[in-house]
C-alpha cells in the first residue's frame, strides 16, 4: 500500500431490531460515522427497523503510525421530521487495533451501545471496516458536503471543531466506558432486575487467535475468538475474574450469565364452583404475562384438582407488569372462565439459593369484576435465576413461542442430564460339542455355532469332523449394557447344503448369570445341555431335551474400556469394572452461554428460524440444554460439571435443530460441534471463547454460526494428574489380550448402537442421529479429502526432518563456507569428547522448549478448514464423501470414482513396495541370496572389525564426518560405492506375480 494515500473504508451494511422512535412503532434511521475529526452520514431509511444500506465511505488517514490510538464511532439516529431533530438509537466504537486490509476484512455485526446510563437501545449494526489505498476498487457512493440537517436524505461530511484538553479527556473516558465488542450482540449485554440498575461494563474486543504456522491459517471468520463476558462470578478477562459479583461469587452458576426468571408454581385448587347444570368441572390453569402463557393439563370432573406444575418466564421478554393466573373449565365449544388471581410484579419476592423453596399459599379467586368468588388456588410466585431447583423441570417461556396455548411439547424442550449405560464386553469361547444328533443319521454334521445377543450375531467356522463331537475353540465377542435385558442365545446348526441350515439344538444363557472378571484370570468352562425345538403346530413350540451338550467359556470382561466413540476423541478411558477405577484428578466445568448468527434450519410463518438445543458429552454423562424455540440468537446460560479421570480425553459439545416440535417427525438437524481436549487447558483458568460452527456440506465448508462457551478445569490432585502421564492410555487388558482392528471396529459399531438405543428411550429422547454425530460414527469411512489431509499432516510432521536433511546437505556441499567450518569444529569437538553429545542434545532441546514458551497456545484448539482440506476440496470429492453406503450414485459415476481410487491406491502401493524393497535388500546382505554380494559384504565386515579394533573410535568418526562434509571439489556427481552396492542387492520383487 502507498502510505500517503491510505484511506479508512467503512461499508455500512445493515442494522437489525432497532427501537421504534417515531411514535408509530417504527423509526427513520440513518448512520453518522466519526473518525479523526471527520464525519459522514448515510441516507435515511423511512419507516424501517431493519434497514439495509450497503453504502461505502472513506476517511483520510493523516498519520498511519498513530492509527492504533484512533477510534471509529458509528452513531445511529432516527430522523424526526416534525421537529427537524434526531433521536439516538445506539452507537458502536471500534478501536484502531482492529483495522485490517481490505483483503482480510469481513462484515461483523456489532451490538449497539448506550450513550448514557439512562438511555435505552437495542439491536445491532453490520459494518465492514478496512484500510485501503485504492478506493476506486470498490464502487463507492458519491459524497456531498452540506449543512447539518438530518432531514435531508443524502450523505453529508463535516469537520468537527477542535476540542480543549478537558473535552478530549472526557471524550476518551466516554469511549473507554462504552467500548464496543466485535462480537454478536449477547456478549456485552447487561441484565436489569426490578430492584437494581447496573452500568454496562467496558468490554475489550475479543482477541483473534493466530495460528503459528502460516500454512494452517484460515479466514478470520473461521478463527477462534476470545471474549471477556460478565458472568455470574464476575467479569472474565484473560481467563481470570477481575471484578466479582459478591452475590453469586463462588456459587454453582459462576460460568454463565445470570438470568432472571419469574417462577409460578401451580400446586392445586379446592372448592371450585361448577360451571354447568350437570355440576361437572374439567379445570385447568392458564398462566399469562404479556404475550406469553402456559397452560396446565385439564383434569376431568374434579373440583379439587392437583397439578404441581412450574412455569418460568424470562425477565428479558416480559412486556407487562401484571401476572394473571386464570382457572378455566374445559368445554367442547368454548372454555368457561372460572376465576383468576392477579400479581403485581413489583411485589414479587426475590429468591436466591441456597434459600429454601418458597412455600405456596392459598389465594381466593376473583371474577372478571374483581369480586371474590368461591374457590381457592394454591400458588407460589417468586423471581429467581437458573440456579433455582425448579429451573430444569419448569415450562420455559424462552423455549416456547408467544401465545403458546399448549404445553404438550414441554417434555421435548426441557434440559436434561443423561447417564449412558455401563458397557461390557461379552467373551464367548466356543470349545466343542458332544453327541450331536443331525436330522440325517447317515452323515456326520457340518456343524457351526451361531451366538446372538439382541441384534448382534456371530458365527464360528463350520467344522467337518469324522464324529459327532466337533471342536471349534473360537472366541466370539459382543457388547452388552447394564441392566442386561437380552440373553445370550447359542444355536448349533448343521449346514446340510449351500444356503440350507438345520438347527440341531440351542441353549439360552441369561447374562445376569454370567461370571464377571476384571483381569486375565482363567474362566472355568461349563457344559450346557442343548434343547431341541420340536414343532407341534403353527402357533406352539415345545422344547425337548436330549443328550447333546455344548462346551463353553463365557464371561463378562470388565478389564477393558468399551470403545463407543472415535479413538481420537475419547471422553473416557476407564475400564468397565469399577474396582479398577482410579480417583479423579480434577473437575471440568462447562458453561454453555449462547449461540449467534445461526443459519435458519426451517421456515415458519414465512421466515427462516431454528429451534436449537445443545448437547455435551464427557464420560458416561450426557447433557442436553433446553430447546430455545424460534430464535437464531439463543441464550442458554446453563452450567454443568464432570469429574475428570484422565487429561488425554475430549469434551464434545454439539448444537442441533429440534425437528420434533409441532408434529414434526424428521431427524434433528446437526448445526455444528466443538471438541476440547482437557490436556490443552490450564488448571484454574476460565476460557471464554466464541467457537465458529464449521460443517462440511456437499457444497463445501460452511459456517453455521458461533457457539459461546465458558470452560474451567480445576485440578484436585496435581500429583495424581502428573502420575497419569506415566500410565498406559488404555486399561491393562487391551495390552495383555488385545483385540484386532476388525474386532474393535465391529464392537465399536455395536456399542454406539446400544448407547443410541438406551438414550433414545429417555424422556425427552436423545435421538440416534445426535448420538452418532457426537460419537463420530462415520470417521472410518473413506474420503479423498481426509486422505489428502492426512498426507499433508504427515508431510508437516516430517518437515523438520526434511529441513534438517537439507541443512546437512548444504553443509556438505559448502553452500555457506563459514557455517560449514563452524560445524566442522563442533563436530570434531563432540567426537573428541563423546560424553558431551547427549548433554548437548538435551540442552539444545531445553533451550528450544524455553524459547517456544512465549509462543505457547493460550486457547483450546479448534477445527481448522485448511488443515482439514475443506476449502480446496473438489465438488465431486465432496459428493463422494456424502454418498451413502452402499452407494446410491449411477454406475458411470461410481466407475469413474473407482478408477480414481485405483490410481491413488496404485501410487500408495508403489511407495509401500519401495519401502519394502529397501528393507529386503538389508536382509539380503547376509542371506546369500546373491552369493557374490554377501561374500563381498562379509569380507568387508571382517576387515572393518580389524581396522576398528586397532584404530581409536574418535579417529574413525572424525575421518567419516570430515569425508561426508568434504568440499565439492573432491566430490563426484555419480553415486558413491556403498550406494551402488546397496542398489544391486536382490529383493523379493522377483517372486511377485
Short mmCIF file of C-alpha atoms in Angstrom, two decimals, residues 186 189 191 230-232 253 255-259 261 316 385-387 391 398 590-595 625-626 628 634-640 708:
data_model
loop_
_atom_site.label_atom_id
_atom_site.label_comp_id
_atom_site.label_asym_id
_atom_site.label_seq_id
_atom_site.Cartn_x
_atom_site.Cartn_y
_atom_site.Cartn_z
CA UNK A 186 -25.14 -11.08 23.57
CA UNK A 189 -25.48 -7.50 27.36
CA UNK A 191 -29.11 -7.57 32.99
CA UNK A 230 -19.56 -10.65 32.52
CA UNK A 231 -20.58 -13.97 34.06
CA UNK A 232 -22.15 -14.92 37.35
CA UNK A 253 -23.53 -20.90 38.30
CA UNK A 255 -19.55 -19.64 34.49
CA UNK A 256 -22.78 -18.40 32.91
CA UNK A 257 -24.55 -15.10 32.67
CA UNK A 258 -27.08 -14.67 35.46
CA UNK A 259 -30.60 -14.71 34.04
CA UNK A 261 -36.98 -15.72 35.64
CA UNK A 316 -35.88 -10.24 29.29
CA UNK A 385 -32.26 -17.47 38.41
CA UNK A 386 -31.24 -20.60 36.53
CA UNK A 387 -29.69 -21.80 39.80
CA UNK A 391 -35.49 -24.42 36.68
CA UNK A 398 -37.91 -18.64 26.16
CA UNK A 590 -18.76 -26.06 31.23
CA UNK A 591 -20.94 -23.01 30.79
CA UNK A 592 -23.00 -23.03 27.59
CA UNK A 593 -23.65 -19.33 27.16
CA UNK A 594 -25.31 -18.70 23.80
CA UNK A 595 -25.15 -19.05 20.04
CA UNK A 625 -29.93 -27.90 27.26
CA UNK A 626 -33.48 -26.69 26.90
CA UNK A 628 -34.93 -22.33 22.51
CA UNK A 634 -30.47 -18.31 21.53
CA UNK A 635 -29.22 -17.75 25.07
CA UNK A 636 -28.86 -20.94 27.11
CA UNK A 637 -26.73 -19.93 30.12
CA UNK A 638 -26.65 -23.42 31.59
CA UNK A 639 -23.72 -24.84 33.53
CA UNK A 640 -22.66 -28.47 34.02
CA UNK A 708 -20.05 -19.16 23.02
#
